[in-house]
Short mmCIF file of C-alpha atoms and ligand atoms in Angstrom, two decimals:
data_model
loop_
_atom_site.label_atom_id
_atom_site.label_comp_id
_atom_site.label_asym_id
_atom_site.label_seq_id
_atom_site.Cartn_x
_atom_site.Cartn_y
_atom_site.Cartn_z
CA MET K 1 -24.60 -6.39 -20.42
CA GLN K 2 -22.51 -5.59 -17.34
CA SER K 3 -23.90 -5.27 -13.85
CA PHE K 4 -21.97 -4.05 -10.83
CA THR K 5 -22.12 -2.40 -7.43
CA TYR K 6 -19.92 0.61 -6.78
CA ASP K 7 -19.34 1.98 -3.28
CA ALA K 8 -17.57 5.35 -3.34
CA LEU K 9 -15.32 5.96 -0.34
CA PRO K 10 -15.73 9.29 1.45
CA SER K 11 -12.46 11.17 1.77
CA ARG K 12 -11.30 14.72 1.18
CA VAL K 13 -8.10 14.79 -0.87
CA ILE K 14 -5.79 17.77 -1.27
CA PHE K 15 -3.04 17.23 -3.81
CA GLY K 16 -0.10 19.33 -4.95
CA SER K 17 3.23 20.84 -3.98
CA GLY K 18 3.47 22.83 -0.74
CA THR K 19 0.05 21.58 0.35
CA ILE K 20 1.34 21.02 3.91
CA SER K 21 0.67 24.74 4.31
CA LYS K 22 -3.04 23.82 4.28
CA LEU K 23 -2.72 21.52 7.32
CA LYS K 24 -3.61 24.18 9.86
CA SER K 25 -6.76 25.24 8.02
CA GLU K 26 -7.75 21.58 7.53
CA VAL K 27 -7.47 20.88 11.27
CA ASP K 28 -9.60 23.95 11.83
CA ARG K 29 -12.11 22.99 9.13
CA ALA K 30 -12.51 19.58 10.77
CA GLY K 31 -13.47 21.38 13.98
CA CYS K 32 -10.42 20.08 15.86
CA ARG K 33 -8.23 21.90 18.34
CA ARG K 34 -5.70 19.36 19.68
CA ALA K 35 -3.85 17.19 17.18
CA LEU K 36 -1.56 14.30 18.07
CA LEU K 37 1.06 13.95 15.32
CA LEU K 38 2.33 10.45 14.44
CA SER K 39 5.41 9.16 12.61
CA THR K 40 8.08 6.47 12.63
CA PRO K 41 11.35 7.26 14.48
CA GLU K 42 13.08 7.87 11.12
CA GLN K 43 10.73 10.74 10.27
CA ALA K 44 10.61 12.33 13.74
CA GLU K 45 12.57 15.42 12.71
CA SER K 46 10.17 16.36 9.91
CA LEU K 47 7.24 15.61 12.22
CA HIS K 48 8.54 18.01 14.84
CA GLN K 49 8.85 20.74 12.20
CA ILE K 50 5.24 20.16 11.15
CA ALA K 51 4.16 20.25 14.80
CA GLN K 52 5.92 23.59 15.24
CA SER K 53 4.15 25.04 12.23
CA LEU K 54 0.79 24.11 13.79
CA GLY K 55 1.42 26.12 16.95
CA PRO K 56 -1.15 25.45 19.69
CA LEU K 57 -3.12 23.08 17.44
CA ALA K 58 -0.33 20.51 18.02
CA ALA K 59 -1.09 18.82 21.33
CA GLY K 60 1.73 16.27 21.10
CA THR K 61 3.89 13.98 18.98
CA PHE K 62 4.34 10.21 19.01
CA THR K 63 7.21 8.95 16.85
CA GLN K 64 7.20 5.19 17.48
CA ALA K 65 4.97 3.98 14.59
CA ALA K 66 6.19 0.62 13.25
CA MET K 67 5.56 -1.70 10.30
CA HIS K 68 2.47 -3.95 10.53
CA THR K 69 0.87 -1.85 13.32
CA PRO K 70 1.89 -3.78 16.47
CA THR K 71 -0.85 -3.47 19.12
CA ASP K 72 1.64 -2.70 21.91
CA VAL K 73 2.72 0.43 20.02
CA THR K 74 -0.95 1.37 19.58
CA GLU K 75 -1.51 1.01 23.32
CA ARG K 76 1.37 3.37 24.07
CA ALA K 77 0.05 5.87 21.52
CA LEU K 78 -3.44 5.65 23.05
CA LYS K 79 -1.99 6.60 26.42
CA GLN K 80 -0.60 9.69 24.81
CA VAL K 81 -3.94 10.42 23.12
CA SER K 82 -5.58 10.61 26.53
CA GLU K 83 -2.65 12.38 28.25
CA CYS K 84 -2.74 15.20 25.72
CA ASN K 85 -6.52 15.09 25.29
CA ALA K 86 -6.20 14.84 21.50
CA ASP K 87 -9.25 15.32 19.30
CA CYS K 88 -7.59 14.27 16.02
CA THR K 89 -4.46 12.58 14.71
CA ILE K 90 -2.13 13.60 11.91
CA SER K 91 -0.25 10.62 10.46
CA PHE K 92 2.89 11.67 8.64
CA GLY K 93 4.78 9.02 6.66
CA GLY K 94 4.14 5.72 4.92
CA GLY K 95 1.77 2.87 5.67
CA SER K 96 3.27 2.38 9.13
CA SER K 97 2.33 5.87 10.35
CA THR K 98 -1.04 5.73 8.61
CA GLY K 99 -1.67 2.32 10.20
CA LEU K 100 -1.13 3.75 13.67
CA GLY K 101 -3.59 6.59 12.99
CA LYS K 102 -6.10 3.98 11.84
CA ALA K 103 -5.55 1.82 14.92
CA ILE K 104 -6.24 4.86 17.13
CA ALA K 105 -9.36 5.76 15.12
CA LEU K 106 -10.62 2.18 15.40
CA ARG K 107 -10.62 2.51 19.19
CA THR K 108 -11.53 6.19 19.62
CA ASP K 109 -13.26 7.42 16.43
CA LEU K 110 -10.87 10.40 16.37
CA THR K 111 -10.71 12.32 13.10
CA GLN K 112 -7.68 11.36 11.02
CA ILE K 113 -5.63 13.55 8.72
CA ALA K 114 -3.05 11.61 6.71
CA VAL K 115 0.02 13.13 5.08
CA PRO K 116 1.46 10.22 3.09
CA THR K 117 5.13 10.17 2.07
CA THR K 118 5.30 6.78 0.30
CA TYR K 119 3.18 5.17 -2.41
CA ALA K 120 1.59 2.50 -0.16
CA GLY K 121 -1.96 3.89 -0.50
CA SER K 122 -3.20 3.00 2.98
CA GLU K 123 -4.44 6.58 3.52
CA VAL K 124 -7.43 6.01 1.20
CA THR K 125 -8.45 2.52 2.32
CA PRO K 126 -10.88 1.36 5.02
CA ILE K 127 -8.45 -1.50 5.76
CA ILE K 128 -6.31 -2.07 8.84
CA GLY K 129 -3.90 -4.91 9.57
CA GLU K 130 -2.74 -5.16 13.18
CA THR K 131 -0.13 -7.47 14.67
CA LYS K 132 -0.39 -9.07 18.07
CA ASP K 133 1.97 -11.82 19.29
CA GLY K 134 3.35 -12.15 15.76
CA VAL K 135 -0.09 -12.73 14.18
CA LYS K 136 -1.46 -10.11 11.77
CA VAL K 137 -5.22 -9.71 11.62
CA THR K 138 -6.76 -7.56 8.90
CA GLN K 139 -10.21 -6.03 8.85
CA ARG K 140 -12.22 -3.62 6.72
CA THR K 141 -14.22 -0.90 8.43
CA LEU K 142 -15.04 2.69 7.48
CA LYS K 143 -14.04 3.66 11.03
CA VAL K 144 -10.38 3.55 9.96
CA LEU K 145 -10.67 5.48 6.68
CA PRO K 146 -8.86 8.83 7.13
CA GLU K 147 -11.25 11.73 6.65
CA ILE K 148 -8.65 14.04 5.10
CA VAL K 149 -5.57 13.26 3.00
CA ILE K 150 -2.98 15.89 2.19
CA TYR K 151 -0.69 14.72 -0.61
CA ASP K 152 2.34 16.98 -0.72
CA VAL K 153 4.72 15.96 -3.50
CA ASP K 154 7.57 17.81 -1.73
CA PHE K 155 7.77 15.12 0.97
CA THR K 156 8.25 12.36 -1.60
CA VAL K 157 11.20 13.92 -3.43
CA GLY K 158 13.58 12.52 -0.79
CA LEU K 159 12.02 9.04 -0.73
CA PRO K 160 15.07 6.79 -1.24
CA GLN K 161 15.35 5.22 -4.70
CA ARG K 162 14.85 1.60 -3.65
CA LEU K 163 11.84 2.48 -1.49
CA SER K 164 10.41 4.56 -4.35
CA VAL K 165 10.65 1.54 -6.65
CA THR K 166 9.28 -1.04 -4.20
CA SER K 167 6.60 1.22 -2.76
CA GLY K 168 5.57 2.19 -6.30
CA THR K 169 5.38 -1.46 -7.34
CA ASN K 170 3.38 -2.22 -4.17
CA ALA K 171 0.93 0.41 -5.45
CA ILE K 172 0.83 -1.12 -8.95
CA ALA K 173 -0.07 -4.46 -7.35
CA HIS K 174 -3.26 -2.92 -5.88
CA ALA K 175 -4.32 -1.74 -9.34
CA VAL K 176 -3.39 -5.02 -11.06
CA GLU K 177 -5.54 -7.04 -8.67
CA ALA K 178 -8.39 -4.51 -8.96
CA LEU K 179 -8.50 -5.25 -12.70
CA TYR K 180 -9.42 -8.90 -12.03
CA ALA K 181 -11.25 -8.49 -8.71
CA GLU K 182 -14.42 -10.49 -8.23
CA ASP K 183 -16.30 -7.27 -7.38
CA ARG K 184 -14.60 -5.05 -9.99
CA ASN K 185 -16.55 -2.25 -11.61
CA PRO K 186 -15.90 0.06 -14.57
CA VAL K 187 -14.98 3.10 -12.46
CA ILE K 188 -12.32 1.28 -10.48
CA SER K 189 -11.05 -0.55 -13.58
CA MET K 190 -10.63 2.83 -15.30
CA MET K 191 -8.72 4.15 -12.28
CA ALA K 192 -6.58 0.99 -12.18
CA GLU K 193 -5.50 1.31 -15.79
CA GLN K 194 -4.75 5.04 -15.35
CA ALA K 195 -2.84 4.27 -12.15
CA ILE K 196 -0.65 1.57 -13.71
CA GLY K 197 0.10 3.89 -16.63
CA ALA K 198 1.04 6.77 -14.31
CA MET K 199 3.34 4.54 -12.23
CA GLY K 200 4.80 2.90 -15.34
CA ARG K 201 5.83 6.33 -16.67
CA ALA K 202 6.87 7.89 -13.36
CA LEU K 203 8.99 5.18 -11.74
CA PRO K 204 11.63 4.85 -14.51
CA ALA K 205 11.89 8.67 -14.57
CA ILE K 206 12.39 8.69 -10.78
CA VAL K 207 15.10 6.03 -11.05
CA ALA K 208 16.83 8.19 -13.68
CA ASN K 209 16.46 11.33 -11.53
CA PRO K 210 14.95 11.05 -8.02
CA GLN K 211 14.55 14.86 -7.95
CA ASP K 212 12.29 14.89 -11.04
CA ARG K 213 9.30 16.70 -9.54
CA ASP K 214 6.96 16.01 -12.45
CA ALA K 215 7.67 12.28 -12.13
CA ARG K 216 7.24 12.48 -8.35
CA SER K 217 3.90 14.20 -8.85
CA GLU K 218 2.72 11.59 -11.37
CA ALA K 219 3.82 8.75 -9.05
CA LEU K 220 1.97 10.24 -6.07
CA TYR K 221 -1.14 10.74 -8.22
CA GLY K 222 -0.85 7.13 -9.38
CA ALA K 223 -0.39 6.00 -5.78
CA TRP K 224 -3.62 7.74 -4.78
CA LEU K 225 -5.52 5.97 -7.58
CA CYS K 226 -3.91 2.63 -6.67
CA GLY K 227 -4.92 3.14 -3.03
CA VAL K 228 -8.51 3.82 -4.06
CA CYS K 229 -8.44 0.54 -6.04
CA LEU K 230 -7.21 -1.34 -2.96
CA GLY K 231 -9.83 0.29 -0.77
CA SER K 232 -12.73 -0.28 -3.14
CA VAL K 233 -12.56 -3.87 -4.40
CA GLY K 234 -11.30 -7.21 -3.10
CA MET K 235 -7.71 -8.32 -3.57
CA ALA K 236 -6.71 -11.82 -4.68
CA LEU K 237 -3.78 -14.26 -4.85
CA HIS K 238 -1.03 -11.66 -5.04
CA HIS K 239 -2.02 -9.95 -1.77
CA LYS K 240 -2.62 -13.30 -0.07
CA LEU K 241 0.85 -14.53 -1.05
CA CYS K 242 2.51 -11.30 0.11
CA HIS K 243 0.72 -11.41 3.46
CA VAL K 244 1.57 -15.03 4.24
CA ILE K 245 5.13 -15.00 2.89
CA GLY K 246 5.97 -11.56 4.28
CA GLY K 247 4.50 -12.53 7.65
CA ALA K 248 5.98 -16.04 7.91
CA PHE K 249 9.53 -15.02 7.00
CA ASP K 250 9.49 -11.42 8.25
CA LEU K 251 10.25 -9.99 4.81
CA PRO K 252 9.98 -6.26 4.01
CA HIS K 253 6.42 -5.42 2.89
CA ALA K 254 6.96 -3.44 -0.33
CA ASP K 255 9.91 -5.60 -1.48
CA THR K 256 7.81 -8.75 -1.14
CA HIS K 257 5.06 -7.20 -3.29
CA THR K 258 7.68 -6.19 -5.85
CA VAL K 259 9.09 -9.71 -6.21
CA ILE K 260 5.74 -11.55 -6.25
CA LEU K 261 3.74 -9.33 -8.64
CA PRO K 262 4.84 -10.74 -12.05
CA TYR K 263 4.44 -14.31 -10.74
CA ALA K 264 0.90 -13.69 -9.44
CA MET K 265 0.03 -12.01 -12.74
CA ALA K 266 1.38 -14.97 -14.70
CA TYR K 267 -0.65 -17.37 -12.51
CA ASN K 268 -3.84 -15.45 -13.30
CA ALA K 269 -3.14 -14.25 -16.86
CA LYS K 270 -5.18 -16.85 -18.75
CA ALA K 271 -8.08 -16.68 -16.30
CA ALA K 272 -8.18 -12.86 -16.51
CA PRO K 273 -7.37 -12.00 -20.14
CA HIS K 274 -9.04 -8.55 -19.86
CA ALA K 275 -6.63 -7.60 -17.03
CA ASP K 276 -3.67 -9.03 -18.91
CA ALA K 277 -4.62 -6.96 -21.98
CA ALA K 278 -5.18 -3.77 -19.95
CA ILE K 279 -1.73 -4.01 -18.33
CA ALA K 280 -0.04 -4.69 -21.68
CA ARG K 281 -1.95 -1.77 -23.21
CA THR K 282 -1.01 0.71 -20.50
CA LEU K 283 2.60 -0.37 -19.85
CA GLY K 284 3.35 -1.41 -23.42
CA GLY K 285 4.35 -5.03 -23.94
CA ARG K 286 3.20 -8.25 -25.54
CA ASP K 287 1.25 -9.28 -22.42
CA GLY K 288 0.72 -8.18 -18.84
CA THR K 289 3.31 -10.47 -17.28
CA SER K 290 6.13 -9.57 -19.65
CA ALA K 291 5.25 -5.86 -19.33
CA LEU K 292 5.63 -6.15 -15.52
CA VAL K 293 8.87 -8.14 -15.86
CA GLU K 294 10.28 -5.54 -18.25
CA LEU K 295 9.30 -2.70 -15.90
CA ALA K 296 10.99 -4.49 -12.99
CA GLY K 297 14.13 -4.85 -15.12
CA ARG K 298 14.16 -1.14 -15.99
CA LEU K 299 13.68 -0.21 -12.32
CA GLY K 300 16.39 -2.55 -11.03
CA SER K 301 13.77 -4.06 -8.69
CA PRO K 302 14.51 -6.90 -6.27
CA ARG K 303 13.63 -10.06 -8.23
CA SER K 304 13.81 -13.04 -5.86
CA LEU K 305 12.48 -14.00 -2.43
CA LYS K 306 15.91 -15.51 -1.80
CA SER K 307 17.47 -12.05 -2.07
CA LEU K 308 14.99 -10.78 0.55
CA GLY K 309 16.16 -13.44 3.02
CA MET K 310 13.53 -16.18 2.67
CA PRO K 311 15.12 -19.63 3.22
CA GLU K 312 14.68 -22.24 0.46
CA SER K 313 13.35 -24.62 3.12
CA GLY K 314 10.41 -22.22 3.53
CA ILE K 315 8.93 -22.86 0.05
CA ASP K 316 6.71 -25.78 1.17
CA ARG K 317 5.56 -23.94 4.27
CA ALA K 318 4.68 -20.90 2.15
CA ALA K 319 2.66 -23.11 -0.24
CA ASP K 320 0.83 -24.70 2.72
CA LEU K 321 -0.02 -21.28 4.17
CA ALA K 322 -1.08 -19.87 0.79
CA VAL K 323 -3.76 -22.53 0.27
CA GLN K 324 -5.29 -21.99 3.73
CA ASN K 325 -8.30 -19.63 3.76
CA PRO K 326 -7.55 -18.43 0.22
CA TYR K 327 -8.91 -15.11 -1.05
CA TRP K 328 -11.20 -15.28 -4.10
CA ASN K 329 -9.01 -15.56 -7.20
CA PRO K 330 -9.81 -15.67 -10.92
CA ARG K 331 -7.87 -18.94 -11.30
CA PRO K 332 -8.49 -21.70 -8.77
CA ILE K 333 -5.92 -21.91 -5.99
CA GLU K 334 -4.16 -25.28 -6.03
CA ARG K 335 -1.06 -26.28 -4.18
CA THR K 336 1.08 -27.84 -6.93
CA SER K 337 0.94 -24.75 -9.16
CA LEU K 338 1.33 -22.43 -6.18
CA ARG K 339 4.38 -24.30 -5.00
CA ALA K 340 5.87 -23.95 -8.48
CA LEU K 341 5.07 -20.21 -8.44
CA ILE K 342 6.70 -19.72 -5.03
CA ALA K 343 9.76 -21.80 -5.99
CA ALA K 344 10.22 -19.72 -9.16
CA ALA K 345 9.78 -16.45 -7.20
CA TRP K 346 12.25 -17.69 -4.58
CA ALA K 347 14.90 -18.33 -7.24
CA GLY K 348 13.99 -15.30 -9.38
CA GLU K 349 13.30 -17.48 -12.45
CA ALA K 350 11.11 -16.24 -15.32
CA PRO K 351 7.40 -16.39 -14.34
CA LYS K 352 5.44 -19.21 -16.00
CA THR K 353 1.81 -18.91 -17.06
CA PHE K 354 -0.63 -21.67 -16.10
CA ASP K 355 -3.62 -23.01 -18.08
P1 NAD Y 1 6.70 2.41 6.00
O1 NAD Y 1 5.63 3.33 6.33
O2 NAD Y 1 7.05 1.35 6.99
O3 NAD Y 1 8.00 3.25 5.65
C1 NAD Y 1 9.24 2.61 5.47
C2 NAD Y 1 10.37 3.49 5.98
O4 NAD Y 1 10.54 4.61 5.11
C3 NAD Y 1 10.09 4.09 7.36
O5 NAD Y 1 11.28 4.12 8.08
C4 NAD Y 1 9.62 5.49 7.05
O6 NAD Y 1 9.84 6.39 8.08
C5 NAD Y 1 10.48 5.81 5.84
N1 NAD Y 1 9.91 6.81 4.95
C6 NAD Y 1 8.62 6.95 4.58
N2 NAD Y 1 8.49 7.97 3.73
C7 NAD Y 1 9.72 8.50 3.55
C8 NAD Y 1 10.22 9.58 2.78
N3 NAD Y 1 9.43 10.30 1.97
N4 NAD Y 1 11.53 9.85 2.83
C9 NAD Y 1 12.36 9.09 3.60
N5 NAD Y 1 11.95 8.04 4.36
C10 NAD Y 1 10.63 7.76 4.33
O7 NAD Y 1 6.47 1.67 4.58
P2 NAD Y 1 5.21 1.54 3.61
O8 NAD Y 1 5.61 0.57 2.57
O9 NAD Y 1 4.72 2.87 3.21
O10 NAD Y 1 4.09 0.92 4.54
C11 NAD Y 1 4.12 -0.44 4.91
C12 NAD Y 1 3.07 -0.70 5.94
O11 NAD Y 1 1.81 -0.22 5.48
C13 NAD Y 1 2.87 -2.17 6.23
O12 NAD Y 1 2.60 -2.35 7.59
C14 NAD Y 1 1.65 -2.52 5.38
O13 NAD Y 1 0.96 -3.65 5.88
C15 NAD Y 1 0.84 -1.26 5.49
N6 NAD Y 1 -0.10 -1.02 4.39
C16 NAD Y 1 -1.42 -0.97 4.70
C17 NAD Y 1 -2.35 -0.72 3.73
C18 NAD Y 1 -3.80 -0.65 4.08
O14 NAD Y 1 -4.64 -0.33 3.24
N7 NAD Y 1 -4.17 -0.93 5.31
C19 NAD Y 1 -1.94 -0.50 2.40
C20 NAD Y 1 -0.57 -0.56 2.11
C21 NAD Y 1 0.34 -0.80 3.13
#
């Protein structure tokens, strides 16, 4: 007999094409009058168009959001929050923009509306990672969960191919680890399997034709489900490795997830046979690891940490960091096997399973 605890996360989700047209009424519905709009510099132009469409509801824009939510950027954004007397934020973009909205909410409790344009999933998690003096500290608190999420497929059609692949694989990683999470439950496991299937169908179609709107829609739907998985249950070795390796060697977030995922799955496969079977079932393949490797091959994904710029001399340091304060994991964390995993991922060799 199974027993579990399931905490549903409160968020209002609007999904479709052209849904940005609902932004004004959603600001209104939330009882807000002065929105501060947030983006990275690269998405400033689109942000300004959205601000224009809001008319007087747009109190200001801040376009300096950056990867890993640096606290000095947050401080500058907070100044603008008070200068324009904002009563809500609208984060437009990927995890970097969403992260800034979360950092503001953490300090002010302002209502957040997220308009995600990647597959990172941060918009539906109560998780925030902030970086100060090069150190990233992550915490979980409902204070940072955006109240409203507007998924508009139209904004994802132009997501560059490589970012679509790596961001999509980053999303798959949330669902894979949800399948073997210590606190997993049947609802989230069902979502995880659905999510991996949706991404597994959508990403190859997007690689074949980035303008394929049905595939874009399925990927964004899958990304939502993957985000809910990340927000609802604990993550394990894969996320730990990505955080320490990405942080220590300043590697791009989604690319690091993309390279590590099959190796982390191989490490855990025998300790989590139900997860291995679910991935093989939904992606099609003889086991979970080979299904993920085959998908990466079809997507032309980055396959080695070396290609992302990690030095070979960093392998031992990465193994040392990975065994410190480990997350719960279905297979015990031990340095010799982890070092072998990291060395194989560095070189892009075939992932090995461990007993
Ligand atoms: P990102 O937000 O940094 O975006 C990468 C680049 O792509 C940026 O320049 C951005 O402007 C651009 N971009 C985004 N969408 C685009 C689009 N549709 N078309 C063209 N360009 C677009 O990348 P990300 O991978 O979405 O987010 C990574 C960050 O999110 C990291 O800091 C990571 O730690 C965080 N994250 C947090 C959580 C969480 O739950 N807290 C979950 C996932 C990721």
